[in-house]
mmCIF file of N, CA, C and O in Angstrom:
data_model
loop_
_atom_site.group_PDB
_atom_site.id
_atom_site.type_symbol
_atom_site.label_atom_id
_atom_site.label_comp_id
_atom_site.label_asym_id
_atom_site.label_seq_id
_atom_site.Cartn_x
_atom_site.Cartn_y
_atom_site.Cartn_z
ATOM 1 N N UNK A 203 -30.239 -39.762 -68.418
ATOM 2 C CA UNK A 203 -29.178 -38.777 -68.479
ATOM 3 C C UNK A 203 -29.739 -37.346 -68.418
ATOM 4 O O UNK A 203 -29.092 -36.470 -67.862
ATOM 5 N N UNK A 204 -30.900 -37.176 -69.002
ATOM 6 C CA UNK A 204 -31.496 -35.841 -68.987
ATOM 7 C C UNK A 204 -31.791 -35.383 -67.567
ATOM 8 O O UNK A 204 -31.533 -34.224 -67.219
ATOM 9 N N UNK A 205 -32.302 -36.282 -66.747
ATOM 10 C CA UNK A 205 -32.580 -35.922 -65.354
ATOM 11 C C UNK A 205 -31.296 -35.574 -64.603
ATOM 12 O O UNK A 205 -31.293 -34.698 -63.735
ATOM 13 N N UNK A 206 -30.208 -36.257 -64.931
ATOM 14 C CA UNK A 206 -28.918 -35.927 -64.321
ATOM 15 C C UNK A 206 -28.461 -34.525 -64.680
ATOM 16 O O UNK A 206 -27.979 -33.772 -63.828
ATOM 17 N N UNK A 207 -28.610 -34.164 -65.952
ATOM 18 C CA UNK A 207 -28.240 -32.814 -66.398
ATOM 19 C C UNK A 207 -29.124 -31.775 -65.723
ATOM 20 O O UNK A 207 -28.640 -30.739 -65.243
ATOM 21 N N UNK A 208 -30.422 -32.046 -65.654
ATOM 22 C CA UNK A 208 -31.350 -31.122 -64.994
ATOM 23 C C UNK A 208 -30.973 -30.956 -63.521
ATOM 24 O O UNK A 208 -30.981 -29.844 -62.986
ATOM 25 N N UNK A 209 -30.629 -32.056 -62.866
ATOM 26 C CA UNK A 209 -30.211 -31.984 -61.461
ATOM 27 C C UNK A 209 -28.960 -31.151 -61.274
ATOM 28 O O UNK A 209 -28.875 -30.330 -60.353
ATOM 29 N N UNK A 210 -27.964 -31.344 -62.147
ATOM 30 C CA UNK A 210 -26.729 -30.552 -62.048
ATOM 31 C C UNK A 210 -26.989 -29.070 -62.310
ATOM 32 O O UNK A 210 -26.409 -28.206 -61.644
ATOM 33 N N UNK A 211 -27.845 -28.781 -63.261
ATOM 34 C CA UNK A 211 -28.187 -27.380 -63.544
ATOM 35 C C UNK A 211 -28.888 -26.759 -62.336
ATOM 36 O O UNK A 211 -28.612 -25.616 -61.963
ATOM 37 N N UNK A 212 -29.770 -27.511 -61.707
ATOM 38 C CA UNK A 212 -30.482 -26.996 -60.527
ATOM 39 C C UNK A 212 -29.514 -26.731 -59.379
ATOM 40 O O UNK A 212 -29.598 -25.700 -58.705
ATOM 41 N N UNK A 213 -28.586 -27.659 -59.145
ATOM 42 C CA UNK A 213 -27.590 -27.462 -58.079
ATOM 43 C C UNK A 213 -26.723 -26.248 -58.398
ATOM 44 O O UNK A 213 -26.458 -25.406 -57.526
ATOM 45 N N UNK A 214 -26.270 -26.130 -59.644
ATOM 46 C CA UNK A 214 -25.449 -24.982 -60.037
ATOM 47 C C UNK A 214 -26.183 -23.664 -59.878
ATOM 48 O O UNK A 214 -25.635 -22.680 -59.377
ATOM 49 N N UNK A 215 -27.453 -23.639 -60.290
ATOM 50 C CA UNK A 215 -28.248 -22.415 -60.144
ATOM 51 C C UNK A 215 -28.426 -22.070 -58.675
ATOM 52 O O UNK A 215 -28.364 -20.889 -58.291
ATOM 53 N N UNK A 216 -28.635 -23.092 -57.847
ATOM 54 C CA UNK A 216 -28.761 -22.843 -56.411
ATOM 55 C C UNK A 216 -27.495 -22.270 -55.812
ATOM 56 O O UNK A 216 -27.538 -21.333 -55.011
ATOM 57 N N UNK A 217 -26.352 -22.818 -56.188
ATOM 58 C CA UNK A 217 -25.072 -22.312 -55.683
ATOM 59 C C UNK A 217 -24.849 -20.867 -56.103
ATOM 60 O O UNK A 217 -24.444 -20.025 -55.295
ATOM 61 N N UNK A 218 -25.103 -20.579 -57.369
ATOM 62 C CA UNK A 218 -24.921 -19.211 -57.862
ATOM 63 C C UNK A 218 -25.891 -18.266 -57.161
ATOM 64 O O UNK A 218 -25.515 -17.164 -56.746
ATOM 65 N N UNK A 219 -27.140 -18.697 -56.987
ATOM 66 C CA UNK A 219 -28.126 -17.854 -56.307
ATOM 67 C C UNK A 219 -27.763 -17.572 -54.861
ATOM 68 O O UNK A 219 -27.873 -16.443 -54.384
ATOM 69 N N UNK A 220 -27.316 -18.608 -54.146
ATOM 70 C CA UNK A 220 -26.894 -18.412 -52.748
ATOM 71 C C UNK A 220 -25.716 -17.460 -52.646
ATOM 72 O O UNK A 220 -25.678 -16.584 -51.779
ATOM 73 N N UNK A 221 -24.750 -17.629 -53.541
ATOM 74 C CA UNK A 221 -23.566 -16.769 -53.495
ATOM 75 C C UNK A 221 -23.914 -15.342 -53.883
ATOM 76 O O UNK A 221 -23.426 -14.386 -53.263
ATOM 77 N N UNK A 222 -24.768 -15.162 -54.874
ATOM 78 C CA UNK A 222 -25.172 -13.810 -55.274
ATOM 79 C C UNK A 222 -25.917 -13.121 -54.145
ATOM 80 O O UNK A 222 -25.703 -11.938 -53.874
ATOM 81 N N UNK A 223 -26.782 -13.855 -53.454
ATOM 82 C CA UNK A 223 -27.516 -13.288 -52.320
ATOM 83 C C UNK A 223 -26.557 -12.920 -51.188
ATOM 84 O O UNK A 223 -26.696 -11.876 -50.553
ATOM 85 N N UNK A 224 -25.567 -13.791 -50.936
ATOM 86 C CA UNK A 224 -24.596 -13.500 -49.889
ATOM 87 C C UNK A 224 -23.801 -12.250 -50.247
ATOM 88 O O UNK A 224 -23.554 -11.387 -49.389
ATOM 89 N N UNK A 225 -23.432 -12.100 -51.500
ATOM 90 C CA UNK A 225 -22.665 -10.927 -51.921
ATOM 91 C C UNK A 225 -23.469 -9.644 -51.779
ATOM 92 O O UNK A 225 -22.906 -8.577 -51.556
ATOM 93 N N UNK A 226 -24.799 -9.731 -51.921
ATOM 94 C CA UNK A 226 -25.643 -8.550 -51.738
ATOM 95 C C UNK A 226 -25.632 -8.057 -50.292
ATOM 96 O O UNK A 226 -25.775 -6.868 -50.042
ATOM 97 N N UNK A 227 -25.461 -8.989 -49.340
ATOM 98 C CA UNK A 227 -25.551 -8.625 -47.925
ATOM 99 C C UNK A 227 -24.197 -8.497 -47.238
ATOM 100 O O UNK A 227 -24.075 -7.785 -46.258
ATOM 101 N N UNK A 228 -23.205 -9.194 -47.721
ATOM 102 C CA UNK A 228 -21.880 -9.158 -47.106
ATOM 103 C C UNK A 228 -20.883 -8.679 -48.146
ATOM 104 O O UNK A 228 -20.962 -9.055 -49.299
ATOM 105 N N UNK A 229 -19.957 -7.879 -47.720
ATOM 106 C CA UNK A 229 -18.956 -7.368 -48.651
ATOM 107 C C UNK A 229 -17.571 -7.845 -48.269
ATOM 108 O O UNK A 229 -16.579 -7.191 -48.552
ATOM 109 N N UNK A 230 -17.515 -8.992 -47.624
ATOM 110 C CA UNK A 230 -16.235 -9.581 -47.239
ATOM 111 C C UNK A 230 -16.179 -11.016 -47.740
ATOM 112 O O UNK A 230 -17.177 -11.604 -48.133
ATOM 113 N N UNK A 231 -15.002 -11.575 -47.694
ATOM 114 C CA UNK A 231 -14.831 -12.972 -48.094
ATOM 115 C C UNK A 231 -15.503 -13.875 -47.068
ATOM 116 O O UNK A 231 -15.649 -13.500 -45.899
ATOM 117 N N UNK A 232 -15.927 -15.064 -47.484
ATOM 118 C CA UNK A 232 -16.537 -15.997 -46.538
ATOM 119 C C UNK A 232 -15.567 -16.332 -45.413
ATOM 120 O O UNK A 232 -14.377 -16.519 -45.647
ATOM 121 N N UNK A 233 -16.066 -16.422 -44.185
ATOM 122 C CA UNK A 233 -15.183 -16.622 -43.042
ATOM 123 C C UNK A 233 -15.135 -18.063 -42.555
ATOM 124 O O UNK A 233 -14.260 -18.410 -41.772
ATOM 125 N N UNK A 234 -16.031 -18.910 -42.998
ATOM 126 C CA UNK A 234 -16.040 -20.295 -42.539
ATOM 127 C C UNK A 234 -15.552 -21.210 -43.662
ATOM 128 O O UNK A 234 -15.629 -20.854 -44.843
ATOM 129 N N UNK A 235 -15.048 -22.393 -43.305
ATOM 130 C CA UNK A 235 -14.631 -23.334 -44.354
ATOM 131 C C UNK A 235 -15.780 -23.700 -45.300
ATOM 132 O O UNK A 235 -15.580 -23.798 -46.510
ATOM 133 N N UNK A 236 -16.992 -23.876 -44.758
ATOM 134 C CA UNK A 236 -18.132 -24.193 -45.611
ATOM 135 C C UNK A 236 -18.462 -23.032 -46.540
ATOM 136 O O UNK A 236 -18.804 -23.225 -47.707
ATOM 137 N N UNK A 237 -18.331 -21.814 -46.043
ATOM 138 C CA UNK A 237 -18.567 -20.637 -46.868
ATOM 139 C C UNK A 237 -17.555 -20.526 -47.992
ATOM 140 O O UNK A 237 -17.894 -20.192 -49.124
ATOM 141 N N UNK A 238 -16.282 -20.823 -47.685
ATOM 142 C CA UNK A 238 -15.255 -20.791 -48.722
ATOM 143 C C UNK A 238 -15.487 -21.890 -49.763
ATOM 144 O O UNK A 238 -15.315 -21.667 -50.956
ATOM 145 N N UNK A 239 -15.912 -23.072 -49.304
ATOM 146 C CA UNK A 239 -16.208 -24.165 -50.221
ATOM 147 C C UNK A 239 -17.380 -23.803 -51.127
ATOM 148 O O UNK A 239 -17.352 -24.052 -52.333
ATOM 149 N N UNK A 240 -18.410 -23.170 -50.559
ATOM 150 C CA UNK A 240 -19.544 -22.734 -51.361
ATOM 151 C C UNK A 240 -19.113 -21.682 -52.377
ATOM 152 O O UNK A 240 -19.564 -21.685 -53.521
ATOM 153 N N UNK A 241 -18.217 -20.798 -51.969
ATOM 154 C CA UNK A 241 -17.708 -19.759 -52.879
ATOM 155 C C UNK A 241 -16.958 -20.387 -54.048
ATOM 156 O O UNK A 241 -17.161 -20.035 -55.196
ATOM 157 N N UNK A 242 -16.090 -21.344 -53.745
ATOM 158 C CA UNK A 242 -15.320 -22.010 -54.800
ATOM 159 C C UNK A 242 -16.255 -22.765 -55.737
ATOM 160 O O UNK A 242 -16.088 -22.734 -56.961
ATOM 161 N N UNK A 243 -17.253 -23.451 -55.179
ATOM 162 C CA UNK A 243 -18.218 -24.184 -56.005
ATOM 163 C C UNK A 243 -19.003 -23.225 -56.890
ATOM 164 O O UNK A 243 -19.254 -23.517 -58.069
ATOM 165 N N UNK A 244 -19.387 -22.062 -56.344
ATOM 166 C CA UNK A 244 -20.144 -21.088 -57.126
ATOM 167 C C UNK A 244 -19.295 -20.523 -58.258
ATOM 168 O O UNK A 244 -19.812 -20.244 -59.348
ATOM 169 N N UNK A 245 -18.004 -20.364 -58.050
ATOM 170 C CA UNK A 245 -17.108 -19.899 -59.105
ATOM 171 C C UNK A 245 -16.917 -21.002 -60.146
ATOM 172 O O UNK A 245 -16.742 -20.739 -61.329
ATOM 173 N N UNK A 246 -16.993 -22.254 -59.704
ATOM 174 C CA UNK A 246 -16.846 -23.379 -60.628
ATOM 175 C C UNK A 246 -17.986 -23.497 -61.621
ATOM 176 O O UNK A 246 -17.801 -24.009 -62.729
ATOM 177 N N UNK A 247 -19.166 -23.033 -61.261
ATOM 178 C CA UNK A 247 -20.333 -23.147 -62.156
ATOM 179 C C UNK A 247 -20.088 -22.415 -63.474
ATOM 180 O O UNK A 247 -20.218 -23.017 -64.546
ATOM 181 N N UNK A 248 -19.720 -21.123 -63.472
ATOM 182 C CA UNK A 248 -19.474 -20.479 -64.770
ATOM 183 C C UNK A 248 -18.270 -21.077 -65.504
ATOM 184 O O UNK A 248 -18.256 -21.133 -66.728
ATOM 185 N N UNK A 249 -17.286 -21.571 -64.747
ATOM 186 C CA UNK A 249 -16.128 -22.191 -65.398
ATOM 187 C C UNK A 249 -16.536 -23.453 -66.148
ATOM 188 O O UNK A 249 -16.127 -23.668 -67.301
ATOM 189 N N UNK A 250 -17.345 -24.299 -65.521
ATOM 190 C CA UNK A 250 -17.792 -25.529 -66.164
ATOM 191 C C UNK A 250 -18.700 -25.223 -67.358
ATOM 192 O O UNK A 250 -18.573 -25.840 -68.420
ATOM 193 N N UNK A 251 -19.602 -24.259 -67.199
ATOM 194 C CA UNK A 251 -20.467 -23.892 -68.314
ATOM 195 C C UNK A 251 -19.667 -23.345 -69.495
ATOM 196 O O UNK A 251 -19.964 -23.663 -70.655
ATOM 197 N N UNK A 252 -18.670 -22.525 -69.224
ATOM 198 C CA UNK A 252 -17.831 -21.986 -70.296
ATOM 199 C C UNK A 252 -17.053 -23.095 -70.994
ATOM 200 O O UNK A 252 -16.946 -23.120 -72.224
ATOM 201 N N UNK A 253 -16.515 -24.017 -70.205
ATOM 202 C CA UNK A 253 -15.781 -25.141 -70.783
ATOM 203 C C UNK A 253 -16.704 -25.980 -71.666
ATOM 204 O O UNK A 253 -16.327 -26.369 -72.776
ATOM 205 N N UNK A 254 -17.918 -26.263 -71.189
ATOM 206 C CA UNK A 254 -18.874 -27.036 -71.993
ATOM 207 C C UNK A 254 -19.241 -26.285 -73.264
ATOM 208 O O UNK A 254 -19.317 -26.849 -74.357
ATOM 209 N N UNK A 255 -19.479 -25.000 -73.146
ATOM 210 C CA UNK A 255 -19.883 -24.220 -74.312
ATOM 211 C C UNK A 255 -18.799 -24.141 -75.368
ATOM 212 O O UNK A 255 -19.030 -24.444 -76.543
ATOM 213 N N UNK A 256 -17.612 -23.760 -74.964
ATOM 214 C CA UNK A 256 -16.503 -23.629 -75.919
ATOM 215 C C UNK A 256 -16.093 -25.006 -76.446
ATOM 216 O O UNK A 256 -15.864 -25.185 -77.642
ATOM 217 N N UNK A 257 -16.014 -25.981 -75.546
ATOM 218 C CA UNK A 257 -15.664 -27.334 -75.971
ATOM 219 C C UNK A 257 -16.676 -27.899 -76.948
ATOM 220 O O UNK A 257 -16.315 -28.536 -77.943
ATOM 221 N N UNK A 258 -17.959 -27.683 -76.685
ATOM 222 C CA UNK A 258 -18.996 -28.157 -77.589
ATOM 223 C C UNK A 258 -18.909 -27.507 -78.960
ATOM 224 O O UNK A 258 -19.105 -28.173 -79.986
ATOM 225 N N UNK A 259 -18.609 -26.217 -78.986
ATOM 226 C CA UNK A 259 -18.456 -25.535 -80.274
ATOM 227 C C UNK A 259 -17.302 -26.117 -81.073
ATOM 228 O O UNK A 259 -17.416 -26.351 -82.276
ATOM 229 N N UNK A 260 -16.184 -26.376 -80.399
ATOM 230 C CA UNK A 260 -15.012 -26.933 -81.081
ATOM 231 C C UNK A 260 -15.290 -28.350 -81.564
ATOM 232 O O UNK A 260 -15.050 -28.692 -82.726
ATOM 233 N N UNK A 261 -15.797 -29.189 -80.678
ATOM 234 C CA UNK A 261 -16.032 -30.595 -81.021
ATOM 235 C C UNK A 261 -17.049 -30.715 -82.155
ATOM 236 O O UNK A 261 -16.842 -31.455 -83.123
ATOM 237 N N UNK A 262 -18.155 -29.991 -82.064
ATOM 238 C CA UNK A 262 -19.183 -30.093 -83.106
ATOM 239 C C UNK A 262 -18.762 -29.418 -84.401
ATOM 240 O O UNK A 262 -19.132 -29.876 -85.483
ATOM 241 N N UNK A 263 -17.995 -28.351 -84.322
ATOM 242 C CA UNK A 263 -17.547 -27.664 -85.537
ATOM 243 C C UNK A 263 -16.614 -28.532 -86.366
ATOM 244 O O UNK A 263 -16.688 -28.540 -87.598
ATOM 245 N N UNK A 264 -15.720 -29.249 -85.701
ATOM 246 C CA UNK A 264 -14.725 -30.049 -86.409
ATOM 247 C C UNK A 264 -15.136 -31.508 -86.552
ATOM 248 O O UNK A 264 -14.355 -32.324 -87.048
ATOM 249 N N UNK A 265 -16.332 -31.856 -86.122
ATOM 250 C CA UNK A 265 -16.809 -33.219 -86.283
ATOM 251 C C UNK A 265 -16.063 -34.241 -85.451
ATOM 252 O O UNK A 265 -15.955 -35.403 -85.844
ATOM 253 N N UNK A 266 -15.543 -33.828 -84.319
ATOM 254 C CA UNK A 266 -14.826 -34.748 -83.444
ATOM 255 C C UNK A 266 -15.821 -35.573 -82.644
ATOM 256 O O UNK A 266 -16.938 -35.147 -82.386
ATOM 257 N N UNK A 267 -15.428 -36.743 -82.231
ATOM 258 C CA UNK A 267 -16.309 -37.573 -81.415
ATOM 259 C C UNK A 267 -17.324 -38.319 -82.258
ATOM 260 O O UNK A 267 -17.306 -38.284 -83.494
ATOM 261 N N UNK A 268 -18.219 -39.013 -81.572
ATOM 262 C CA UNK A 268 -19.190 -39.857 -82.257
ATOM 263 C C UNK A 268 -20.624 -39.363 -82.027
ATOM 264 O O UNK A 268 -21.469 -40.092 -81.546
ATOM 265 N N UNK A 269 -20.903 -38.145 -82.376
ATOM 266 C CA UNK A 269 -22.245 -37.585 -82.212
ATOM 267 C C UNK A 269 -22.999 -37.662 -83.537
ATOM 268 O O UNK A 269 -22.395 -37.671 -84.615
ATOM 269 N N UNK A 270 -24.307 -37.693 -83.433
ATOM 270 C CA UNK A 270 -25.128 -37.699 -84.641
ATOM 271 C C UNK A 270 -25.134 -36.307 -85.266
ATOM 272 O O UNK A 270 -24.835 -35.308 -84.606
ATOM 273 N N UNK A 271 -25.497 -36.268 -86.535
ATOM 274 C CA UNK A 271 -25.567 -34.976 -87.219
ATOM 275 C C UNK A 271 -26.633 -34.076 -86.595
ATOM 276 O O UNK A 271 -26.463 -32.870 -86.520
ATOM 277 N N UNK A 272 -27.720 -34.679 -86.138
ATOM 278 C CA UNK A 272 -28.771 -33.885 -85.497
ATOM 279 C C UNK A 272 -28.257 -33.232 -84.207
ATOM 280 O O UNK A 272 -28.513 -32.052 -83.950
ATOM 281 N N UNK A 273 -27.491 -33.998 -83.397
ATOM 282 C CA UNK A 273 -26.939 -33.418 -82.171
ATOM 283 C C UNK A 273 -25.950 -32.306 -82.510
ATOM 284 O O UNK A 273 -25.963 -31.245 -81.886
ATOM 285 N N UNK A 274 -25.073 -32.542 -83.494
ATOM 286 C CA UNK A 274 -24.101 -31.501 -83.874
ATOM 287 C C UNK A 274 -24.825 -30.229 -84.313
ATOM 288 O O UNK A 274 -24.406 -29.126 -83.976
ATOM 289 N N UNK A 275 -25.899 -30.394 -85.068
ATOM 290 C CA UNK A 275 -26.677 -29.245 -85.527
ATOM 291 C C UNK A 275 -27.165 -28.426 -84.327
ATOM 292 O O UNK A 275 -26.962 -27.205 -84.265
ATOM 293 N N UNK A 276 -27.805 -29.085 -83.361
ATOM 294 C CA UNK A 276 -28.347 -28.386 -82.200
ATOM 295 C C UNK A 276 -27.253 -27.927 -81.251
ATOM 296 O O UNK A 276 -27.403 -26.906 -80.569
ATOM 297 N N UNK A 277 -26.153 -28.652 -81.208
ATOM 298 C CA UNK A 277 -25.046 -28.245 -80.343
ATOM 299 C C UNK A 277 -24.448 -26.934 -80.837
ATOM 300 O O UNK A 277 -24.117 -26.060 -80.030
ATOM 301 N N UNK A 278 -24.315 -26.777 -82.139
ATOM 302 C CA UNK A 278 -23.747 -25.545 -82.696
ATOM 303 C C UNK A 278 -24.722 -24.373 -82.621
ATOM 304 O O UNK A 278 -24.305 -23.229 -82.464
ATOM 305 N N UNK A 279 -25.992 -24.643 -82.709
ATOM 306 C CA UNK A 279 -26.971 -23.563 -82.783
ATOM 307 C C UNK A 279 -27.655 -23.227 -81.466
ATOM 308 O O UNK A 279 -28.153 -22.121 -81.299
ATOM 309 N N UNK A 280 -27.672 -24.180 -80.517
ATOM 310 C CA UNK A 280 -28.402 -23.916 -79.280
ATOM 311 C C UNK A 280 -27.607 -24.279 -78.029
ATOM 312 O O UNK A 280 -27.355 -23.416 -77.189
ATOM 313 N N UNK A 281 -27.217 -25.544 -77.876
ATOM 314 C CA UNK A 281 -26.658 -26.017 -76.602
ATOM 315 C C UNK A 281 -25.377 -25.279 -76.211
ATOM 316 O O UNK A 281 -25.271 -24.751 -75.101
ATOM 317 N N UNK A 282 -24.392 -25.261 -77.109
ATOM 318 C CA UNK A 282 -23.115 -24.624 -76.764
ATOM 319 C C UNK A 282 -23.232 -23.113 -76.601
ATOM 320 O O UNK A 282 -22.715 -22.562 -75.617
ATOM 321 N N UNK A 283 -23.899 -22.395 -77.524
ATOM 322 C CA UNK A 283 -24.060 -20.951 -77.290
ATOM 323 C C UNK A 283 -24.815 -20.642 -75.993
ATOM 324 O O UNK A 283 -24.470 -19.685 -75.292
ATOM 325 N N UNK A 284 -25.825 -21.458 -75.671
ATOM 326 C CA UNK A 284 -26.558 -21.248 -74.423
ATOM 327 C C UNK A 284 -25.645 -21.422 -73.216
ATOM 328 O O UNK A 284 -25.710 -20.637 -72.263
ATOM 329 N N UNK A 285 -24.778 -22.423 -73.246
ATOM 330 C CA UNK A 285 -23.830 -22.625 -72.144
ATOM 331 C C UNK A 285 -22.890 -21.439 -71.991
ATOM 332 O O UNK A 285 -22.589 -21.014 -70.870
ATOM 333 N N UNK A 286 -22.431 -20.873 -73.105
ATOM 334 C CA UNK A 286 -21.535 -19.709 -73.045
ATOM 335 C C UNK A 286 -22.266 -18.507 -72.443
ATOM 336 O O UNK A 286 -21.722 -17.802 -71.581
ATOM 337 N N UNK A 287 -23.500 -18.278 -72.864
ATOM 338 C CA UNK A 287 -24.292 -17.161 -72.317
ATOM 339 C C UNK A 287 -24.549 -17.372 -70.824
ATOM 340 O O UNK A 287 -24.386 -16.447 -70.014
ATOM 341 N N UNK A 288 -24.954 -18.589 -70.435
ATOM 342 C CA UNK A 288 -25.193 -18.871 -69.016
ATOM 343 C C UNK A 288 -23.923 -18.722 -68.194
ATOM 344 O O UNK A 288 -23.966 -18.272 -67.047
ATOM 345 N N UNK A 289 -22.773 -19.090 -68.765
ATOM 346 C CA UNK A 289 -21.495 -18.915 -68.058
ATOM 347 C C UNK A 289 -21.231 -17.439 -67.781
ATOM 348 O O UNK A 289 -20.835 -17.064 -66.670
ATOM 349 N N UNK A 290 -21.472 -16.594 -68.776
ATOM 350 C CA UNK A 290 -21.269 -15.155 -68.584
ATOM 351 C C UNK A 290 -22.205 -14.574 -67.535
ATOM 352 O O UNK A 290 -21.797 -13.786 -66.680
ATOM 353 N N UNK A 291 -23.469 -14.990 -67.585
ATOM 354 C CA UNK A 291 -24.430 -14.497 -66.598
ATOM 355 C C UNK A 291 -24.110 -14.999 -65.192
ATOM 356 O O UNK A 291 -24.210 -14.251 -64.220
ATOM 357 N N UNK A 292 -23.714 -16.266 -65.080
ATOM 358 C CA UNK A 292 -23.349 -16.805 -63.767
ATOM 359 C C UNK A 292 -22.123 -16.090 -63.224
ATOM 360 O O UNK A 292 -22.045 -15.797 -62.026
ATOM 361 N N UNK A 293 -21.161 -15.781 -64.087
ATOM 362 C CA UNK A 293 -19.966 -15.067 -63.626
ATOM 363 C C UNK A 293 -20.340 -13.669 -63.126
ATOM 364 O O UNK A 293 -19.830 -13.211 -62.092
ATOM 365 N N UNK A 294 -21.228 -13.000 -63.837
ATOM 366 C CA UNK A 294 -21.653 -11.679 -63.379
ATOM 367 C C UNK A 294 -22.310 -11.757 -62.002
ATOM 368 O O UNK A 294 -22.196 -10.835 -61.200
ATOM 369 N N UNK A 295 -22.999 -12.848 -61.720
ATOM 370 C CA UNK A 295 -23.681 -13.000 -60.434
ATOM 371 C C UNK A 295 -22.718 -13.291 -59.290
ATOM 372 O O UNK A 295 -22.978 -12.888 -58.159
ATOM 373 N N UNK A 296 -21.613 -13.982 -59.542
ATOM 374 C CA UNK A 296 -20.728 -14.403 -58.440
ATOM 375 C C UNK A 296 -19.418 -13.634 -58.367
ATOM 376 O O UNK A 296 -18.634 -13.843 -57.441
ATOM 377 N N UNK A 297 -19.162 -12.740 -59.302
ATOM 378 C CA UNK A 297 -17.881 -12.010 -59.264
ATOM 379 C C UNK A 297 -17.924 -10.942 -58.177
ATOM 380 O O UNK A 297 -18.996 -10.453 -57.815
ATOM 381 N N UNK A 298 -16.760 -10.575 -57.670
ATOM 382 C CA UNK A 298 -16.721 -9.483 -56.702
ATOM 383 C C UNK A 298 -17.203 -8.185 -57.358
ATOM 384 O O UNK A 298 -16.701 -7.785 -58.396
ATOM 385 N N UNK A 299 -18.198 -7.563 -56.780
ATOM 386 C CA UNK A 299 -18.824 -6.388 -57.389
ATOM 387 C C UNK A 299 -17.933 -5.156 -57.366
ATOM 388 O O UNK A 299 -18.096 -4.264 -58.174
ATOM 389 N N UNK A 300 -16.971 -5.116 -56.435
ATOM 390 C CA UNK A 300 -16.151 -3.914 -56.319
ATOM 391 C C UNK A 300 -14.860 -3.998 -57.125
ATOM 392 O O UNK A 300 -13.998 -3.154 -56.986
ATOM 393 N N UNK A 301 -14.721 -5.015 -57.970
ATOM 394 C CA UNK A 301 -13.565 -5.108 -58.851
ATOM 395 C C UNK A 301 -12.317 -5.659 -58.203
ATOM 396 O O UNK A 301 -11.253 -5.626 -58.801
ATOM 397 N N UNK A 302 -12.411 -6.138 -56.956
ATOM 398 C CA UNK A 302 -11.228 -6.711 -56.328
ATOM 399 C C UNK A 302 -10.785 -7.946 -57.087
ATOM 400 O O UNK A 302 -11.575 -8.603 -57.739
ATOM 401 N N UNK A 303 -9.523 -8.268 -56.952
ATOM 402 C CA UNK A 303 -9.012 -9.468 -57.602
ATOM 403 C C UNK A 303 -9.662 -10.694 -56.990
ATOM 404 O O UNK A 303 -9.896 -10.756 -55.788
ATOM 405 N N UNK A 304 -9.915 -11.680 -57.834
ATOM 406 C CA UNK A 304 -10.579 -12.892 -57.372
ATOM 407 C C UNK A 304 -9.753 -13.603 -56.308
ATOM 408 O O UNK A 304 -10.296 -14.132 -55.358
ATOM 409 N N UNK A 305 -8.451 -13.608 -56.439
ATOM 410 C CA UNK A 305 -7.594 -14.266 -55.448
ATOM 411 C C UNK A 305 -7.763 -13.666 -54.065
ATOM 412 O O UNK A 305 -7.837 -14.373 -53.069
ATOM 413 N N UNK A 306 -7.848 -12.381 -53.981
ATOM 414 C CA UNK A 306 -8.050 -11.730 -52.689
ATOM 415 C C UNK A 306 -9.441 -12.027 -52.146
ATOM 416 O O UNK A 306 -9.647 -12.167 -50.960
ATOM 417 N N UNK A 307 -10.411 -12.106 -53.018
ATOM 418 C CA UNK A 307 -11.774 -12.364 -52.602
ATOM 419 C C UNK A 307 -11.889 -13.745 -51.978
ATOM 420 O O UNK A 307 -12.707 -13.982 -51.108
ATOM 421 N N UNK A 308 -11.094 -14.684 -52.418
ATOM 422 C CA UNK A 308 -11.140 -16.054 -51.912
ATOM 423 C C UNK A 308 -10.152 -16.268 -50.751
ATOM 424 O O UNK A 308 -9.783 -17.392 -50.448
ATOM 425 N N UNK A 309 -9.692 -15.210 -50.142
ATOM 426 C CA UNK A 309 -8.775 -15.265 -49.009
ATOM 427 C C UNK A 309 -7.406 -15.843 -49.345
ATOM 428 O O UNK A 309 -6.771 -16.461 -48.536
ATOM 429 N N UNK A 310 -6.949 -15.636 -50.538
ATOM 430 C CA UNK A 310 -5.603 -16.055 -50.912
ATOM 431 C C UNK A 310 -4.703 -14.825 -50.875
ATOM 432 O O UNK A 310 -5.171 -13.723 -51.136
ATOM 433 N N UNK A 311 -3.434 -15.025 -50.617
ATOM 434 C CA UNK A 311 -2.548 -13.865 -50.661
ATOM 435 C C UNK A 311 -2.445 -13.346 -52.094
ATOM 436 O O UNK A 311 -2.538 -14.117 -53.049
ATOM 437 N N UNK A 312 -2.296 -12.031 -52.272
ATOM 438 C CA UNK A 312 -2.217 -11.488 -53.624
ATOM 439 C C UNK A 312 -0.971 -11.979 -54.359
ATOM 440 O O UNK A 312 0.069 -12.219 -53.756
ATOM 441 N N UNK A 313 -1.100 -12.109 -55.652
ATOM 442 C CA UNK A 313 0.035 -12.503 -56.492
ATOM 443 C C UNK A 313 0.844 -11.269 -56.789
ATOM 444 O O UNK A 313 0.332 -10.254 -57.241
ATOM 445 N N UNK A 314 2.129 -11.344 -56.547
ATOM 446 C CA UNK A 314 2.988 -10.171 -56.796
ATOM 447 C C UNK A 314 4.060 -10.488 -57.779
ATOM 448 O O UNK A 314 4.489 -11.558 -57.969
#
């Protein structure tokens, strides 16, 4: 299971890195279907990390689920806070730098 987590983290870091590099060179929304899919996947990385971080804090704080006390200890002190921090950093890397709405950045019509 550890190798699976490491693999997912590597894929997520790669997606965020590719998208951040693309944003440095292009200031428009992706024009190809593959580019849009990569953009959506890169936005999903901070969302999943935030969900894991906040969910882990809630589950371990209230003793939900069937985890050992040692895991709950480390989940509250290291794993979940680290996921929240990584989510924030990943979001900073993939967000539109000029403050445009995310919906417009992903080629969706603006919400009115």
